[in-house]
Amino acid sequence: MKRKNFVWFTLSILICLSVFSLTVFAAGTMKFKDVKTTDWFYNNVKNAYENGLINGKSDTEFAPHDKITYAEVVTLAARMNQRYNYGQTTQTSGNPWYKPYVDYCKERGIIKKDYTWTDYVTRAVFMEIFANALPAEMFEENSYVPDGAIPDVPMTHPQAASIYKLYRAGILQGVDSEYHCNPSASITRKEVAAVLERMTYPQSREVVIIADRPYIKTQPQNISAMKGDDVVFSIEAAGGVEPYTYQWYYSKDNGDTWNVHNSKKEKLIFTVTDFTWMYRCDVKDAAGRLVESNHVKITEIPSDLGCKYRLSDVTAA
């Protein structure tokens, strides 16, 4: 089967990239002085290196904390996809060097837009590109990660689907004991090594169970209404340690800044006065662990099409 062949095939072609700075060399005993046995990524780098998946910047330097660019990630994704589908990679550099890889990824839906290719890639976009680089069969779920369970990735996050896919496949476990993703941060070579190893060798993946912390079981939903209507946003939490506390927020600038609302219940009930605002709810369990809901908004219904509804028509909080 293609998956089995891909998993067990040494992906040495993937490391022939500027992202890893050197040309491919034979797998051997790792001698990087900047990767210590006490580092969390030690085994990831060691296994990836000794199986020919990744290279160092020299025989003794891996540079685990160096960041990588959008161009380098797209190149890696293109070669991984071509290796999976065709058993080999045939792309060569163009002008600029990354253009053939960008074109390849666009043609196959791995990416859908251009980026500032020389900028450092964020963790969230890296995850989205890698989640698109291989088919669904390479992301079999082995973990329990409910919607909304990753504390800093609400389901309305632009890359939520990709991030949850990688968590549920055991490819990602988060950056701390609370399973935070840190999606807006840059990704580093040590993290790339870990993802490469886990994507290529499913046996290296770990089971992630996010059931001991709160998550959003029922998310608030967008609403259509008329000005002056009374509307309700509601939320249901699960997991963690009860009781939960709730805090609603509203934003007047499309989520750039958030203001505290006076509602501290599962339901936010109010009269519509503005259609540009967004709303969200933070839920905290009795152990103090926080999870953020989807960001929701109200779409205006033209007055000649709408039908007003009042609090008397809505179940009380």
XYZ file of N, CA and C in Angstrom, residues 57 69 121:
9
model
N 23.221 21.888 10.529
C 23.902 22.965 9.821
C 25.395 22.684 9.701
N 11.291 29.809 7.072
C 10.457 30.735 6.312
C 9.305 30.020 5.611
N 7.552 31.623 9.037
C 6.216 31.057 9.057
C 5.715 30.949 10.495
